[in-house]
Coordinates of C-alpha atoms and ligand atoms in Angstrom, one line a residue:
X838 CA 147.8 84.7 103.6
X839 CA 151.6 85.6 105.0
X840 CA 153.6 82.7 105.7
X841 CA 156.9 82.6 107.8
X842 CA 158.8 79.5 106.7
X843 CA 161.2 78.2 109.8
X844 CA 164.3 76.4 107.9
X845 CA 164.9 76.3 104.4
X846 CA 166.5 72.8 104.2
X847 CA 165.2 69.5 102.4
X848 CA 161.7 70.1 103.3
X849 CA 161.9 74.0 103.4
X850 CA 163.2 74.5 99.8
X851 CA 159.9 71.9 98.7
X852 CA 157.8 74.4 100.1
X853 CA 158.5 77.5 98.4
X854 CA 159.2 75.2 95.3
X855 CA 155.6 74.4 95.5
X856 CA 154.4 77.6 96.7
X857 CA 156.3 79.7 94.0
X858 CA 155.7 77.6 91.1
X859 CA 152.0 76.6 91.5
X860 CA 149.5 78.2 89.2
X861 CA 146.3 76.9 91.3
X862 CA 144.7 80.2 92.4
X863 CA 144.4 79.0 96.0
X864 CA 147.8 78.1 96.4
X865 CA 148.8 81.4 94.7
X866 CA 147.3 82.9 97.3
X867 CA 149.8 81.2 100.0
X868 CA 152.6 83.8 100.3
X869 CA 155.8 82.7 101.9
X870 CA 156.9 86.1 102.8
X871 CA 159.7 85.5 105.1
X872 CA 162.3 82.2 105.4
X873 CA 164.4 82.1 108.4
X874 CA 167.8 80.4 107.7
X875 CA 170.6 79.1 109.6
X876 CA 173.6 80.8 108.4
X877 CA 174.6 83.4 105.7
X878 CA 175.5 80.6 103.0
X879 CA 171.6 80.3 103.1
X880 CA 170.9 83.5 102.3
X881 CA 169.9 82.8 98.5
X882 CA 166.6 84.7 98.4
X883 CA 165.4 88.3 99.1
X884 CA 162.9 86.7 101.7
X885 CA 165.8 85.2 103.9
X886 CA 166.8 86.1 107.3
X887 CA 168.9 85.2 109.9
X888 CA 166.6 86.5 112.8
X889 CA 163.7 84.7 113.7
X890 CA 161.9 88.1 115.4
X891 CA 161.6 88.9 111.9
X892 CA 159.1 86.2 111.6
X893 CA 157.8 86.0 115.0
X894 CA 157.5 90.1 115.6
X895 CA 155.6 90.6 112.3
X896 CA 151.9 91.2 112.6
X897 CA 151.2 90.4 109.1
X898 CA 152.3 87.0 109.4
X899 CA 149.4 84.7 110.0
X900 CA 150.9 81.3 110.0
X901 CA 154.0 80.0 110.8
X902 CA 155.4 76.7 108.9
X903 CA 158.2 75.0 110.9
X904 CA 160.7 72.9 108.7
X905 CA 163.8 73.1 110.7
X906 CA 163.6 69.8 112.6
X907 CA 165.3 68.9 115.9
X908 CA 163.9 69.7 119.5
X909 CA 165.4 73.1 119.7
X910 CA 165.2 76.2 118.8
X911 CA 162.1 74.6 116.9
X912 CA 159.9 74.0 120.2
X913 CA 160.5 77.7 121.4
X914 CA 159.8 79.0 117.9
X915 CA 156.7 77.0 117.5
X916 CA 155.4 77.8 121.0
X917 CA 156.1 81.4 120.7
X918 CA 154.0 81.4 117.4
X919 CA 150.8 79.9 118.9
X920 CA 151.4 82.1 122.1
X921 CA 151.4 85.4 119.6
X922 CA 148.0 84.0 117.7
X923 CA 149.9 82.7 114.7
X924 CA 148.6 79.2 113.3
X925 CA 151.5 76.6 112.9
X926 CA 152.1 74.0 110.3
X927 CA 154.9 71.5 111.2
X928 CA 156.7 68.8 109.8
X929 CA 159.2 68.2 112.7
X930 CA 158.1 64.8 114.3
X931 CA 160.8 64.8 117.0
X932 CA 159.7 68.2 118.5
X933 CA 156.0 67.2 118.1
X934 CA 156.0 63.9 119.8
X935 CA 158.3 65.4 122.7
X936 CA 155.8 68.9 123.0
X937 CA 152.2 68.0 121.8
X938 CA 150.3 68.3 124.6
X939 CA 151.9 71.8 125.5
X940 CA 151.2 73.1 122.1
X941 CA 147.7 71.8 121.5
X942 CA 146.7 73.6 124.8
X943 CA 148.7 76.6 123.4
X944 CA 147.0 76.4 120.3
X945 CA 143.7 76.0 122.0
X946 CA 144.1 78.9 124.5
X947 CA 145.1 81.2 121.3
X948 CA 142.3 80.3 119.0
X949 CA 144.6 78.7 116.6
X950 CA 145.5 75.2 114.8
X951 CA 148.7 73.5 114.6
X952 CA 148.7 70.7 111.9
X953 CA 151.3 68.2 111.4
X954 CA 150.5 66.5 108.5
X955 CA 153.9 66.1 107.1
X956 CA 155.3 65.0 110.4
X957 CA 154.2 61.5 109.5
X958 CA 154.2 59.4 106.4
X959 CA 155.9 62.3 104.3
X960 CA 153.6 63.1 101.7
X961 CA 150.9 60.7 102.4
X962 CA 147.2 62.4 104.0
X963 CA 147.5 59.9 106.9
X964 CA 146.6 62.4 109.8
X965 CA 143.9 63.5 107.6
X966 CA 142.5 60.0 106.8
X967 CA 142.8 59.2 110.3
X968 CA 140.8 62.1 111.4
X969 CA 138.1 61.3 108.9
X970 CA 137.5 58.0 109.9
X971 CA 137.4 59.1 113.4
X972 CA 134.1 61.1 112.5
X973 CA 132.4 57.6 112.1
X974 CA 134.2 55.2 114.4
X975 CA 136.9 54.6 116.9
X976 CA 140.5 53.3 115.4
X977 CA 141.3 49.8 116.8
X978 CA 144.8 49.5 115.4
X979 CA 147.3 50.5 113.3
X980 CA 150.5 49.4 111.4
X981 CA 153.1 51.2 109.2
X982 CA 156.3 51.6 107.2
X983 CA 156.8 54.9 108.6
X984 CA 160.6 55.7 107.5
X985 CA 161.6 56.1 104.0
X986 CA 165.2 55.5 105.0
X987 CA 165.4 52.4 106.6
X988 CA 162.9 51.0 104.1
X989 CA 165.3 52.3 101.4
X990 CA 168.1 50.3 103.1
X991 CA 166.0 47.4 103.5
X992 CA 164.6 47.0 100.1
X993 CA 168.1 47.7 98.5
X994 CA 169.8 45.1 100.5
X995 CA 166.9 42.5 99.9
X996 CA 167.3 43.3 96.2
X997 CA 170.7 43.4 95.5
X998 CA 172.6 41.8 98.6
X999 CA 174.4 45.2 99.1
X1000 CA 175.9 46.2 102.1
X1001 CA 174.2 48.8 104.7
X1002 CA 176.6 51.5 104.7
X1003 CA 176.6 52.1 101.0
X1004 CA 172.5 52.4 101.2
X1005 CA 172.5 54.7 103.9
X1006 CA 174.9 56.9 101.9
X1007 CA 172.8 56.9 99.1
X1008 CA 169.6 57.4 101.2
X1009 CA 171.3 60.6 103.0
X1010 CA 172.3 61.9 99.2
X1011 CA 168.8 61.5 98.0
X1012 CA 167.6 63.6 101.0
X1013 CA 165.6 60.8 103.2
X1014 CA 167.7 60.8 106.2
X1015 CA 167.7 63.0 109.0
X1016 CA 170.7 65.2 110.0
X1017 CA 171.8 62.5 112.6
X1018 CA 170.8 59.2 110.7
X1019 CA 171.2 57.6 114.0
X1020 CA 167.3 58.7 114.6
X1021 CA 166.4 56.8 111.4
X1022 CA 168.6 53.5 111.7
X1023 CA 168.0 53.2 115.6
X1024 CA 164.4 53.8 114.8
X1025 CA 163.8 56.7 117.0
X1026 CA 162.3 58.6 113.9
X1027 CA 159.3 55.5 113.8
X1028 CA 159.0 55.9 117.8
X1029 CA 158.0 59.3 117.2
X1030 CA 155.6 58.8 114.4
X1031 CA 154.2 55.7 116.1
X1032 CA 153.2 57.8 119.3
X1033 CA 152.1 60.5 117.2
X1034 CA 150.0 58.2 115.4
X1035 CA 148.6 57.0 118.6
X1036 CA 147.9 60.7 119.7
X1037 CA 145.6 61.1 116.3
X1038 CA 144.2 57.6 116.4
X1039 CA 143.5 56.8 119.9
X1040 CA 143.9 60.6 121.5
X1041 CA 146.3 59.1 123.8
X1042 CA 149.7 60.2 125.0
X1043 CA 152.3 57.8 126.0
X1044 CA 155.9 58.1 127.5
X1045 CA 158.2 58.0 124.5
X1046 CA 160.6 55.7 126.6
X1047 CA 158.3 53.5 127.1
X1048 CA 157.4 52.3 123.4
X1049 CA 159.9 49.2 122.9
X1050 CA 162.2 50.3 119.8
X1051 CA 164.5 48.3 117.8
X1052 CA 166.1 49.2 114.7
X1053 CA 168.1 47.9 111.9
X1054 CA 171.8 49.0 112.6
X1055 CA 172.7 45.2 113.3
X1056 CA 170.7 43.8 110.3
X1057 CA 173.0 41.6 107.9
X1058 CA 172.7 39.7 104.9
X1059 CA 172.2 36.6 106.7
X1060 CA 168.8 37.8 107.9
X1061 CA 167.9 38.5 104.7
X1062 CA 169.2 34.9 103.4
X1063 CA 167.0 33.5 106.3
X1064 CA 163.7 35.6 105.1
X1065 CA 164.1 34.6 101.5
X1066 CA 164.4 30.6 102.7
X1067 CA 161.1 31.3 104.6
X1068 CA 159.5 33.4 101.6
X1069 CA 159.4 36.4 104.2
X1070 CA 160.6 40.0 103.8
X1071 CA 162.3 42.3 106.3
X1072 CA 160.4 45.4 107.0
X1073 CA 160.8 48.1 110.1
X1074 CA 157.4 48.8 111.2
X1075 CA 155.6 50.8 113.8
X1076 CA 152.2 49.4 115.1
X1077 CA 149.5 50.4 117.9
X1078 CA 146.4 48.7 119.2
X1079 CA 144.0 50.9 121.3
X1080 CA 142.9 50.0 124.8
X1081 CA 141.1 51.2 128.0
X1082 CA 143.9 51.0 130.5
X1083 CA 146.7 50.7 128.4
X1084 CA 147.7 51.1 124.7
X1085 CA 150.2 48.7 123.0
X1086 CA 152.8 50.1 120.8
X1087 CA 156.0 48.9 119.4
X1088 CA 158.6 49.8 117.0
X1089 CA 160.5 46.7 115.3
X1090 CA 161.5 45.1 112.4
X1091 CA 158.9 42.3 110.9
X1092 CA 159.5 39.6 108.9
X1093 CA 156.4 40.0 106.6
X1094 CA 155.0 37.1 104.3
X1095 CA 155.7 37.9 100.6
X1096 CA 151.9 38.2 99.8
X1097 CA 151.6 40.9 102.7
X1098 CA 151.0 44.2 101.3
X1099 CA 153.9 45.6 102.9
X1100 CA 156.1 43.4 101.3
X1101 CA 156.0 45.3 98.1
X1102 CA 156.1 48.7 99.4
X1103 CA 160.2 49.4 98.6
X1104 CA 162.5 52.5 98.1
X1105 CA 161.5 55.6 100.1
X1106 CA 157.8 54.7 99.9
X1107 CA 155.9 54.4 103.4
X1108 CA 152.8 52.5 103.8
X1109 CA 150.2 52.9 106.9
X1110 CA 147.3 51.2 107.9
X1111 CA 144.4 51.9 109.7
X1112 CA 142.0 49.2 111.1
X1113 CA 138.5 50.1 112.2
X1114 CA 135.0 48.6 112.6
X1115 CA 133.1 49.4 109.2
X1116 CA 135.8 50.8 107.2
X1117 CA 138.2 47.6 107.9
X1118 CA 141.8 47.5 106.7
X1119 CA 142.7 50.4 105.0
X1120 CA 146.1 50.9 103.8
X1121 CA 147.8 54.4 102.3
X1122 CA 151.0 54.3 100.3
X1123 CA 152.9 56.9 99.3
X1124 CA 156.7 58.6 99.3
X1125 CA 157.5 58.6 103.0
X1126 CA 160.7 60.9 102.7
X1127 CA 162.2 63.3 100.2
X1128 CA 161.5 67.2 99.5
X1129 CA 158.7 67.6 97.2
X1130 CA 156.3 64.8 98.7
X1131 CA 156.9 66.2 102.4
X1132 CA 156.6 69.5 101.4
X1133 CA 153.5 68.6 99.5
X1134 CA 151.9 67.6 103.1
X1135 CA 153.1 71.0 104.4
X1136 CA 151.5 73.1 101.6
X1137 CA 148.2 70.8 101.9
X1138 CA 148.0 71.6 105.6
X1139 CA 148.6 75.6 105.1
X1140 CA 145.5 75.5 102.3
X1141 CA 143.5 73.9 105.0
X1142 CA 144.4 76.7 107.2
X1143 CA 143.6 79.2 104.6
X1144 CA 140.2 77.4 103.9
X1145 CA 139.7 78.1 107.5
X1146 CA 139.7 74.2 108.6
X1147 CA 140.4 74.2 112.5
X1148 CA 142.8 71.5 113.8
X1149 CA 141.7 69.2 116.4
X1150 CA 143.5 70.5 119.4
X1151 CA 143.4 67.3 121.2
X1152 CA 143.9 67.1 124.6
X1153 CA 145.5 63.5 124.8
X1154 CA 144.7 61.1 127.9
X1155 CA 147.8 59.7 129.4
X1156 CA 148.1 55.8 129.0
X1157 CA 150.8 53.2 129.9
X1158 CA 152.4 51.0 127.1
X1159 CA 151.5 47.2 127.7
X1160 CA 152.4 45.0 125.1
X1161 CA 151.4 41.6 127.0
X1162 CA 148.9 41.2 124.4
X1163 CA 151.3 41.2 121.5
X1164 CA 152.0 37.4 121.1
X1165 CA 154.3 36.6 118.4
X1166 CA 157.3 34.2 117.4
X1167 CA 160.6 36.4 117.2
X1168 CA 163.9 36.0 114.9
X1169 CA 166.9 36.5 117.5
X1170 CA 170.1 36.7 116.1
X1171 CA 172.4 36.9 119.2
X1172 CA 176.0 36.2 120.9
X1173 CA 174.2 34.9 123.8
X1174 CA 171.6 32.5 122.5
X1175 CA 171.4 30.5 126.2
X1176 CA 169.3 33.6 127.3
X1177 CA 166.7 32.5 124.8
X1178 CA 167.0 28.5 125.6
X1179 CA 163.4 28.2 127.6
X1180 CA 161.8 30.0 124.7
X1181 CA 163.1 28.5 121.8
X1182 CA 161.4 26.7 119.4
X1183 CA 164.2 26.1 116.7
X1184 CA 167.8 27.4 117.3
X1185 CA 170.9 27.3 114.1
X1186 CA 174.0 28.3 115.8
X1187 CA 173.5 31.8 117.1
X1188 CA 170.0 32.4 115.6
X1189 CA 167.0 31.4 117.7
X1190 CA 163.4 31.2 116.6
X1191 CA 161.1 31.5 119.7
X1192 CA 157.9 29.9 120.6
X1193 CA 154.9 32.4 120.5
X1194 CA 155.6 34.2 123.3
X1195 CA 154.7 38.4 124.5
X1196 CA 156.3 41.2 123.2
X1197 CA 156.8 42.1 126.9
X1198 CA 158.8 38.9 127.3
X1199 CA 161.2 39.2 124.6
X1200 CA 161.9 42.7 125.8
X1201 CA 162.9 41.2 129.1
X1202 CA 165.1 38.7 127.6
X1203 CA 166.5 40.9 125.2
X1204 CA 167.6 43.5 128.1
X1205 CA 169.0 40.7 130.2
X1206 CA 171.3 39.4 127.1
X1207 CA 172.8 42.8 126.8
X1208 CA 174.1 42.0 123.5
X1209 CA 174.9 44.9 121.6
X1210 CA 175.0 43.4 118.6
X1211 CA 171.3 41.4 118.9
X1212 CA 169.3 41.8 115.8
X1213 CA 165.4 41.2 116.7
X1214 CA 162.3 40.8 114.4
X1215 CA 158.6 39.7 114.6
X1216 CA 158.1 36.6 112.2
X1217 CA 154.9 36.8 110.7
X1218 CA 152.9 33.7 110.9
Ligands
LIG1044 N1 164.0 60.3 107.7 C1 162.7 60.5 107.6 C2 162.3 59.2 106.6 C3 162.3 61.6 106.8 O1 163.7 58.5 106.3 O2 161.5 58.8 106.8 C4 161.0 61.7 106.8 O3 160.4 62.0 107.9

């Protein structure tokens, strides 16, 4: 099966590293025949080309693996590949979270598959397992550490007391961070993965801007000190709960209890958990970022296509996001503590621990505080 690979960066080079060297007979049949690269400095392999038409117009290429990242031109190339009857595998959560509805429809119209295992949770077989659970029962809720960069930063800060910036630089050096790392630290990357998980788990599509999204760019050593005093560890989570009229979805740092399984998931590891009636809570842990783990998921999708497994080309239903039912205590560090006075259970200087209130209410208060340095987190009970 001939494959056209779009992108030869962190993930794309991992794909060729696996397919070119794997001794397994079926994997040897996955032939990456052409590779689209960005510029001449990347023309390191005879298969490389600077012209996408060499791939999209090649009738022998059955599958396009998109590992470019970013919205455009990735979206246009993927849409064209599907439109010309090629299967697609993508690791690009940003592009797929924005365009999955259009791309599922194109895949359906053209009788081909689009698979996106590598887009969420790196190498963890998360989408595959959600699909398996759904064969028996509805998925009721999920939560996850979906970002390797921020988990690396948070766990290094917790372990060593080191500063945010030096750990971000190391995460970039290790190939975990996005080209624009604000996608990681402001948690847009987790928002895309949370939205895609809702697509797979709940068959539900939401407006990405309606997912409350809080990142870690304002996290400070004092937040870790507060957590330690209270037996809590800070993790950035994406979470969701199914509903008929609306879904609950949010992305926020959470102080988890030290006994929580997520508290011990460190470095670039991700942990993702689904909850359903008979399986109950199922947790999957693995490397969520990095070249080979993410490429592993791409190659697994390619093998599934080679073996003739259809993807679910879901036509998701549109639902609003409503977080009224998420009732928690929140940790708010802010220059405007007075804004939170009415909901405060405890106040110590510029740190407020709220009473149990809804996430919808805390969102409204945070917006009205207009404090760009504010740091907010859920406090697990
Ligand atoms: N920047 C992403 C992360 C890469 O750190 O998790 C994997 O999606």
